[in-house]
Amino acid sequence: MNNLVISALKPKNSSDRRSVIHPETLNSLLKDGIEVIFESSIGDGVFVSDSDLVSLGAKKATREECLKNADFIFTLEPLETEEINQLSPGQNILGMIDPFNNTSQFLQACKKNVNLVSMEFIPRITRAQKMDVLSSQANLAGYAAVIEASNMLPSALPMMMTAAGTLKPARVFVIGVGVAGLQAIATAKRLGARVEAFDTRAVVEEQVKSLGAKFVKIDLGETGQTEQGYAKELTDEQIAKQKDLQSKVCARSDIVITTAQLFGRQAPKIIDENTIQKMKTGSVIFDMAVESGGNVFGSKSDQVNIISGVKVVGISNLASKVAAHASIALSNNFNNWILEFYNSEKKEIEFDFGDEIISSSVLVFDGKILNERFKER
Ligand code: NAD
């Protein structure tokens, strides 16, 4: 019986410094008799050398070998069409495959009879939290957003009582209190800022308060969340009301961090030019939703736009700013998916479609697209 072979690809996007395998987490696969091969120089961005990984028992390979010789291919980005074409029937791609923006991979995978597992579609159930890449990366991104935004501010975050007088703490307003927003609140509090936050899901008020921040109450009528814990989309009237009522809070803030997202849809535009004009010169708006369309008027990926003296900032792939921690978390998430379904006697993964994690995360299997949302695309 052959061992299960996993290969780890290096992101082609050179600005992504993360690695999907890491010395701290590799042993969990190897000790179960799984073979791991990796694309040479995968760890460069996190100061892990090929020889560090080889000394732990993984094997160095070319990208072609990683594609050709693995049962499961770990990737942090969708594979290109030519790469899927090189694969053999029964091989599996397990990755952050950005399914909503890369729909051509579905038909390609079907054509080649290659299975496609999306780590973005891990269900939000307790048993799957250890595999949840969106949460692990959002958490680190929330931290990085505060660090980046505070670097752009001409003042410090904490209150400082000095011989030269008392310096007031910075005011930070976090809009959207999911995983990223909660970490942004916690980080800004640790740095000594006065923090306020708002979310359309009223259930987060307690969490905001438990971090020592103030929950801003804005009555938008019926809002709520889906069974999966995602926010429901607001009506145009509700968005207009939100913009109007939160603009007062933006005006008094030094940093506004927006994280409002709706899974699989464009992010809502919740800060318009009017609000920006009311804000203080030199203040910062950090749009964490920039990659899914943006929450803020004028925000663009990897740009700082100065609008009415306010810095409107969008940085893509924020988790890559703390690439070592992001890689440890990611590789644990990926390994946990494998280990959950690995049968060590048969040395294979058991695709049990009665299991909620399998039925949710496997998008293409045995030449068929399984998720309705991608069938008509
Ligand atoms: P997300 O990244 O999908 O969205 C960010 C936040 O934006 C959400 O809190 C959402 O309510 C909010 N939002 C959307 N539209 C808004 C608007 N117009 N104005 C203000 N805020 C708006 O969120 P997330 O990090 O995925 O977390 C959402 C919830 O799911 C949280 O309660 C989180 O704890 C929960 N969650 C549970 C699991 C699990 O059980 N395994 C995993 C991940 C997240």
PDB file of N, CA and C in Angstrom, residues 93-160:
ATOM      1  N   ILE A  93      -7.118  18.769  -5.095  1.00  0.00           N
ATOM      2  CA  ILE A  93      -6.574  20.099  -4.770  1.00  0.00           C
ATOM      3  C   ILE A  93      -7.260  20.528  -3.479  1.00  0.00           C
ATOM      4  N   LEU A  94      -6.474  20.848  -2.459  1.00  0.00           N
ATOM      5  CA  LEU A  94      -7.025  21.319  -1.186  1.00  0.00           C
ATOM      6  C   LEU A  94      -6.473  22.712  -0.974  1.00  0.00           C
ATOM      7  N   GLY A  95      -7.339  23.707  -0.991  1.00  0.00           N
ATOM      8  CA  GLY A  95      -6.731  25.020  -0.889  1.00  0.00           C
ATOM      9  C   GLY A  95      -7.674  26.174  -0.686  1.00  0.00           C
ATOM     10  N   MET A  96      -7.047  27.354  -0.643  1.00  0.00           N
ATOM     11  CA  MET A  96      -7.796  28.604  -0.648  1.00  0.00           C
ATOM     12  C   MET A  96      -7.939  28.964  -2.116  1.00  0.00           C
ATOM     13  N   ILE A  97      -9.025  28.486  -2.688  1.00  0.00           N
ATOM     14  CA  ILE A  97      -9.135  28.519  -4.150  1.00  0.00           C
ATOM     15  C   ILE A  97      -9.986  29.678  -4.648  1.00  0.00           C
ATOM     16  N   ASP A  98     -10.367  30.587  -3.723  1.00  0.00           N
ATOM     17  CA  ASP A  98     -11.115  31.795  -4.083  1.00  0.00           C
ATOM     18  C   ASP A  98     -12.261  31.450  -5.048  1.00  0.00           C
ATOM     19  N   PRO A  99     -13.179  30.590  -4.619  1.00  0.00           N
ATOM     20  CA  PRO A  99     -14.150  30.008  -5.554  1.00  0.00           C
ATOM     21  C   PRO A  99     -15.076  31.004  -6.247  1.00  0.00           C
ATOM     22  N   PHE A 100     -15.406  32.124  -5.575  1.00  0.00           N
ATOM     23  CA  PHE A 100     -16.354  33.056  -6.188  1.00  0.00           C
ATOM     24  C   PHE A 100     -15.725  33.831  -7.347  1.00  0.00           C
ATOM     25  N   ASN A 101     -14.406  33.995  -7.305  1.00  0.00           N
ATOM     26  CA  ASN A 101     -13.745  34.792  -8.347  1.00  0.00           C
ATOM     27  C   ASN A 101     -13.018  33.955  -9.390  1.00  0.00           C
ATOM     28  N   ASN A 102     -13.002  32.650  -9.212  1.00  0.00           N
ATOM     29  CA  ASN A 102     -12.265  31.782 -10.145  1.00  0.00           C
ATOM     30  C   ASN A 102     -13.121  30.588 -10.522  1.00  0.00           C
ATOM     31  N   THR A 103     -14.169  30.877 -11.265  1.00  0.00           N
ATOM     32  CA  THR A 103     -15.149  29.825 -11.521  1.00  0.00           C
ATOM     33  C   THR A 103     -14.706  28.864 -12.632  1.00  0.00           C
ATOM     34  N   SER A 104     -13.733  29.270 -13.458  1.00  0.00           N
ATOM     35  CA  SER A 104     -13.335  28.387 -14.557  1.00  0.00           C
ATOM     36  C   SER A 104     -12.695  27.096 -14.038  1.00  0.00           C
ATOM     37  N   GLN A 105     -12.127  27.155 -12.808  1.00  0.00           N
ATOM     38  CA  GLN A 105     -11.473  25.967 -12.263  1.00  0.00           C
ATOM     39  C   GLN A 105     -12.463  24.809 -12.040  1.00  0.00           C
ATOM     40  N   PHE A 106     -13.751  25.136 -11.879  1.00  0.00           N
ATOM     41  CA  PHE A 106     -14.721  24.074 -11.605  1.00  0.00           C
ATOM     42  C   PHE A 106     -14.861  23.128 -12.800  1.00  0.00           C
ATOM     43  N   LEU A 107     -15.099  23.727 -13.985  1.00  0.00           N
ATOM     44  CA  LEU A 107     -15.270  22.889 -15.178  1.00  0.00           C
ATOM     45  C   LEU A 107     -13.981  22.153 -15.510  1.00  0.00           C
ATOM     46  N   GLN A 108     -12.863  22.879 -15.322  1.00  0.00           N
ATOM     47  CA  GLN A 108     -11.563  22.281 -15.600  1.00  0.00           C
ATOM     48  C   GLN A 108     -11.326  21.055 -14.720  1.00  0.00           C
ATOM     49  N   ALA A 109     -11.632  21.206 -13.438  1.00  0.00           N
ATOM     50  CA  ALA A 109     -11.434  20.087 -12.504  1.00  0.00           C
ATOM     51  C   ALA A 109     -12.353  18.920 -12.883  1.00  0.00           C
ATOM     52  N   CYS A 110     -13.604  19.244 -13.269  1.00  0.00           N
ATOM     53  CA  CYS A 110     -14.540  18.180 -13.676  1.00  0.00           C
ATOM     54  C   CYS A 110     -13.971  17.427 -14.880  1.00  0.00           C
ATOM     55  N   LYS A 111     -13.491  18.231 -15.853  1.00  0.00           N
ATOM     56  CA  LYS A 111     -12.979  17.639 -17.096  1.00  0.00           C
ATOM     57  C   LYS A 111     -11.836  16.660 -16.826  1.00  0.00           C
ATOM     58  N   LYS A 112     -10.978  17.021 -15.881  1.00  0.00           N
ATOM     59  CA  LYS A 112      -9.815  16.180 -15.587  1.00  0.00           C
ATOM     60  C   LYS A 112     -10.100  15.144 -14.492  1.00  0.00           C
ATOM     61  N   ASN A 113     -11.347  15.178 -13.978  1.00  0.00           N
ATOM     62  CA  ASN A 113     -11.705  14.289 -12.880  1.00  0.00           C
ATOM     63  C   ASN A 113     -10.803  14.488 -11.653  1.00  0.00           C
ATOM     64  N   VAL A 114     -10.534  15.760 -11.382  1.00  0.00           N
ATOM     65  CA  VAL A 114      -9.718  16.138 -10.226  1.00  0.00           C
ATOM     66  C   VAL A 114     -10.669  16.694  -9.165  1.00  0.00           C
ATOM     67  N   ASN A 115     -10.485  16.306  -7.910  1.00  0.00           N
ATOM     68  CA  ASN A 115     -11.380  16.797  -6.851  1.00  0.00           C
ATOM     69  C   ASN A 115     -10.888  18.134  -6.301  1.00  0.00           C
ATOM     70  N   LEU A 116     -11.861  18.969  -5.963  1.00  0.00           N
ATOM     71  CA  LEU A 116     -11.530  20.330  -5.531  1.00  0.00           C
ATOM     72  C   LEU A 116     -12.115  20.550  -4.134  1.00  0.00           C
ATOM     73  N   VAL A 117     -11.229  20.807  -3.176  1.00  0.00           N
ATOM     74  CA  VAL A 117     -11.699  21.065  -1.808  1.00  0.00           C
ATOM     75  C   VAL A 117     -11.379  22.516  -1.458  1.00  0.00           C
ATOM     76  N   SER A 118     -12.420  23.260  -1.069  1.00  0.00           N
ATOM     77  CA  SER A 118     -12.228  24.676  -0.776  1.00  0.00           C
ATOM     78  C   SER A 118     -12.143  24.901   0.728  1.00  0.00           C
ATOM     79  N   MET A 119     -11.015  25.413   1.179  1.00  0.00           N
ATOM     80  CA  MET A 119     -10.883  25.697   2.606  1.00  0.00           C
ATOM     81  C   MET A 119     -11.749  26.897   3.017  1.00  0.00           C
ATOM     82  N   GLU A 120     -12.207  27.662   2.021  1.00  0.00           N
ATOM     83  CA  GLU A 120     -13.106  28.784   2.345  1.00  0.00           C
ATOM     84  C   GLU A 120     -14.495  28.277   2.727  1.00  0.00           C
ATOM     85  N   PHE A 121     -14.806  27.033   2.327  1.00  0.00           N
ATOM     86  CA  PHE A 121     -16.142  26.498   2.570  1.00  0.00           C
ATOM     87  C   PHE A 121     -16.210  25.553   3.774  1.00  0.00           C
ATOM     88  N   ILE A 122     -15.213  25.649   4.642  1.00  0.00           N
ATOM     89  CA  ILE A 122     -15.299  24.899   5.902  1.00  0.00           C
ATOM     90  C   ILE A 122     -16.529  25.416   6.660  1.00  0.00           C
ATOM     91  N   PRO A 123     -17.419  24.532   7.095  1.00  0.00           N
ATOM     92  CA  PRO A 123     -18.630  25.025   7.766  1.00  0.00           C
ATOM     93  C   PRO A 123     -18.326  25.603   9.149  1.00  0.00           C
ATOM     94  N   ARG A 124     -19.215  26.489   9.601  1.00  0.00           N
ATOM     95  CA  ARG A 124     -18.972  27.137  10.889  1.00  0.00           C
ATOM     96  C   ARG A 124     -19.593  26.326  12.011  1.00  0.00           C
ATOM     97  N   ILE A 125     -18.974  25.161  12.262  1.00  0.00           N
ATOM     98  CA  ILE A 125     -19.430  24.318  13.373  1.00  0.00           C
ATOM     99  C   ILE A 125     -18.224  24.114  14.288  1.00  0.00           C
ATOM    100  N   THR A 126     -18.487  23.802  15.522  1.00  0.00           N
ATOM    101  CA  THR A 126     -17.406  23.743  16.518  1.00  0.00           C
ATOM    102  C   THR A 126     -16.291  22.792  16.076  1.00  0.00           C
ATOM    103  N   ARG A 127     -16.672  21.600  15.588  1.00  0.00           N
ATOM    104  CA  ARG A 127     -15.667  20.589  15.205  1.00  0.00           C
ATOM    105  C   ARG A 127     -14.740  21.089  14.101  1.00  0.00           C
ATOM    106  N   ALA A 128     -15.217  22.050  13.302  1.00  0.00           N
ATOM    107  CA  ALA A 128     -14.429  22.507  12.146  1.00  0.00           C
ATOM    108  C   ALA A 128     -13.610  23.768  12.437  1.00  0.00           C
ATOM    109  N   GLN A 129     -13.716  24.298  13.648  1.00  0.00           N
ATOM    110  CA  GLN A 129     -12.995  25.554  13.925  1.00  0.00           C
ATOM    111  C   GLN A 129     -11.501  25.419  13.697  1.00  0.00           C
ATOM    112  N   LYS A 130     -10.960  24.222  13.994  1.00  0.00           N
ATOM    113  CA  LYS A 130      -9.513  24.008  13.842  1.00  0.00           C
ATOM    114  C   LYS A 130      -9.079  24.019  12.368  1.00  0.00           C
ATOM    115  N   MET A 131     -10.043  23.976  11.446  1.00  0.00           N
ATOM    116  CA  MET A 131      -9.715  23.990  10.004  1.00  0.00           C
ATOM    117  C   MET A 131     -10.069  25.332   9.357  1.00  0.00           C
ATOM    118  N   ASP A 132     -10.589  26.265  10.152  1.00  0.00           N
ATOM    119  CA  ASP A 132     -11.208  27.466   9.585  1.00  0.00           C
ATOM    120  C   ASP A 132     -10.156  28.506   9.183  1.00  0.00           C
ATOM    121  N   VAL A 133      -9.749  28.443   7.921  1.00  0.00           N
ATOM    122  CA  VAL A 133      -8.703  29.365   7.440  1.00  0.00           C
ATOM    123  C   VAL A 133      -9.180  30.820   7.437  1.00  0.00           C
ATOM    124  N   LEU A 134     -10.466  31.024   7.149  1.00  0.00           N
ATOM    125  CA  LEU A 134     -10.949  32.407   7.091  1.00  0.00           C
ATOM    126  C   LEU A 134     -10.803  33.064   8.465  1.00  0.00           C
ATOM    127  N   SER A 135     -11.159  32.320   9.508  1.00  0.00           N
ATOM    128  CA  SER A 135     -11.037  32.890  10.856  1.00  0.00           C
ATOM    129  C   SER A 135      -9.581  33.050  11.270  1.00  0.00           C
ATOM    130  N   SER A 136      -8.746  32.036  10.983  1.00  0.00           N
ATOM    131  CA  SER A 136      -7.355  32.142  11.451  1.00  0.00           C
ATOM    132  C   SER A 136      -6.659  33.325  10.789  1.00  0.00           C
ATOM    133  N   GLN A 137      -6.975  33.565   9.517  1.00  0.00           N
ATOM    134  CA  GLN A 137      -6.311  34.670   8.814  1.00  0.00           C
ATOM    135  C   GLN A 137      -6.957  36.009   9.160  1.00  0.00           C
ATOM    136  N   ALA A 138      -8.277  36.015   9.360  1.00  0.00           N
ATOM    137  CA  ALA A 138      -8.964  37.260   9.724  1.00  0.00           C
ATOM    138  C   ALA A 138      -8.491  37.765  11.083  1.00  0.00           C
ATOM    139  N   ASN A 139      -8.245  36.841  11.972  1.00  0.00           N
ATOM    140  CA  ASN A 139      -7.771  37.202  13.305  1.00  0.00           C
ATOM    141  C   ASN A 139      -6.436  37.970  13.200  1.00  0.00           C
ATOM    142  N   LEU A 140      -5.495  37.397  12.452  1.00  0.00           N
ATOM    143  CA  LEU A 140      -4.192  38.050  12.289  1.00  0.00           C
ATOM    144  C   LEU A 140      -4.321  39.348  11.499  1.00  0.00           C
ATOM    145  N   ALA A 141      -5.241  39.359  10.535  1.00  0.00           N
ATOM    146  CA  ALA A 141      -5.441  40.569   9.724  1.00  0.00           C
ATOM    147  C   ALA A 141      -5.964  41.715  10.598  1.00  0.00           C
ATOM    148  N   GLY A 142      -6.842  41.382  11.543  1.00  0.00           N
ATOM    149  CA  GLY A 142      -7.374  42.411  12.441  1.00  0.00           C
ATOM    150  C   GLY A 142      -6.263  43.051  13.260  1.00  0.00           C
ATOM    151  N   TYR A 143      -5.345  42.227  13.693  1.00  0.00           N
ATOM    152  CA  TYR A 143      -4.172  42.738  14.431  1.00  0.00           C
ATOM    153  C   TYR A 143      -3.321  43.638  13.518  1.00  0.00           C
ATOM    154  N   ALA A 144      -3.019  43.108  12.324  1.00  0.00           N
ATOM    155  CA  ALA A 144      -2.134  43.849  11.399  1.00  0.00           C
ATOM    156  C   ALA A 144      -2.758  45.185  10.987  1.00  0.00           C
ATOM    157  N   ALA A 145      -4.077  45.217  10.853  1.00  0.00           N
ATOM    158  CA  ALA A 145      -4.740  46.456  10.423  1.00  0.00           C
ATOM    159  C   ALA A 145      -4.492  47.578  11.425  1.00  0.00           C
ATOM    160  N   VAL A 146      -4.568  47.241  12.709  1.00  0.00           N
ATOM    161  CA  VAL A 146      -4.358  48.274  13.737  1.00  0.00           C
ATOM    162  C   VAL A 146      -2.899  48.742  13.732  1.00  0.00           C
ATOM    163  N   ILE A 147      -1.992  47.793  13.591  1.00  0.00           N
ATOM    164  CA  ILE A 147      -0.559  48.155  13.577  1.00  0.00           C
ATOM    165  C   ILE A 147      -0.259  49.055  12.376  1.00  0.00           C
ATOM    166  N   GLU A 148      -0.765  48.677  11.204  1.00  0.00           N
ATOM    167  CA  GLU A 148      -0.514  49.470   9.990  1.00  0.00           C
ATOM    168  C   GLU A 148      -1.164  50.845  10.110  1.00  0.00           C
ATOM    169  N   ALA A 149      -2.411  50.884  10.561  1.00  0.00           N
ATOM    170  CA  ALA A 149      -3.116  52.165  10.647  1.00  0.00           C
ATOM    171  C   ALA A 149      -2.441  53.075  11.669  1.00  0.00           C
ATOM    172  N   SER A 150      -1.999  52.514  12.781  1.00  0.00           N
ATOM    173  CA  SER A 150      -1.386  53.367  13.804  1.00  0.00           C
ATOM    174  C   SER A 150      -0.063  53.945  13.316  1.00  0.00           C
ATOM    175  N   ASN A 151       0.605  53.203  12.433  1.00  0.00           N
ATOM    176  CA  ASN A 151       1.860  53.717  11.847  1.00  0.00           C
ATOM    177  C   ASN A 151       1.627  54.915  10.946  1.00  0.00           C
ATOM    178  N   MET A 152       0.401  55.048  10.445  1.00  0.00           N
ATOM    179  CA  MET A 152       0.101  56.144   9.518  1.00  0.00           C
ATOM    180  C   MET A 152      -0.444  57.370  10.239  1.00  0.00           C
ATOM    181  N   LEU A 153      -0.658  57.239  11.549  1.00  0.00           N
ATOM    182  CA  LEU A 153      -1.239  58.342  12.313  1.00  0.00           C
ATOM    183  C   LEU A 153      -0.110  59.241  12.830  1.00  0.00           C
ATOM    184  N   PRO A 154      -0.316  60.554  12.854  1.00  0.00           N
ATOM    185  CA  PRO A 154       0.762  61.414  13.350  1.00  0.00           C
ATOM    186  C   PRO A 154       0.808  61.485  14.878  1.00  0.00           C
ATOM    187  N   SER A 155       0.051  60.613  15.561  1.00  0.00           N
ATOM    188  CA  SER A 155       0.094  60.642  17.028  1.00  0.00           C
ATOM    189  C   SER A 155       0.137  59.219  17.565  1.00  0.00           C
ATOM    190  N   ALA A 156       0.357  59.121  18.897  1.00  0.00           N
ATOM    191  CA  ALA A 156       0.420  57.802  19.536  1.00  0.00           C
ATOM    192  C   ALA A 156      -0.992  57.345  19.905  1.00  0.00           C
ATOM    193  N   LEU A 157      -1.145  56.049  20.191  1.00  0.00           N
ATOM    194  CA  LEU A 157      -2.483  55.559  20.558  1.00  0.00           C
ATOM    195  C   LEU A 157      -2.828  55.758  22.039  1.00  0.00           C
ATOM    196  N   PRO A 158      -1.897  55.495  22.966  1.00  0.00           N
ATOM    197  CA  PRO A 158      -2.305  55.592  24.372  1.00  0.00           C
ATOM    198  C   PRO A 158      -2.321  57.032  24.899  1.00  0.00           C
ATOM    199  N   MET A 159      -3.023  57.217  25.979  1.00  0.00           N
ATOM    200  CA  MET A 159      -2.925  58.491  26.685  1.00  0.00           C
ATOM    201  C   MET A 159      -1.529  58.559  27.305  1.00  0.00           C
ATOM    202  N   MET A 160      -0.896  59.718  27.255  1.00  0.00           N
ATOM    203  CA  MET A 160       0.425  59.835  27.876  1.00  0.00           C
ATOM    204  C   MET A 160       0.442  61.039  28.799  1.00  0.00           C
TER     205      MET A 160
END
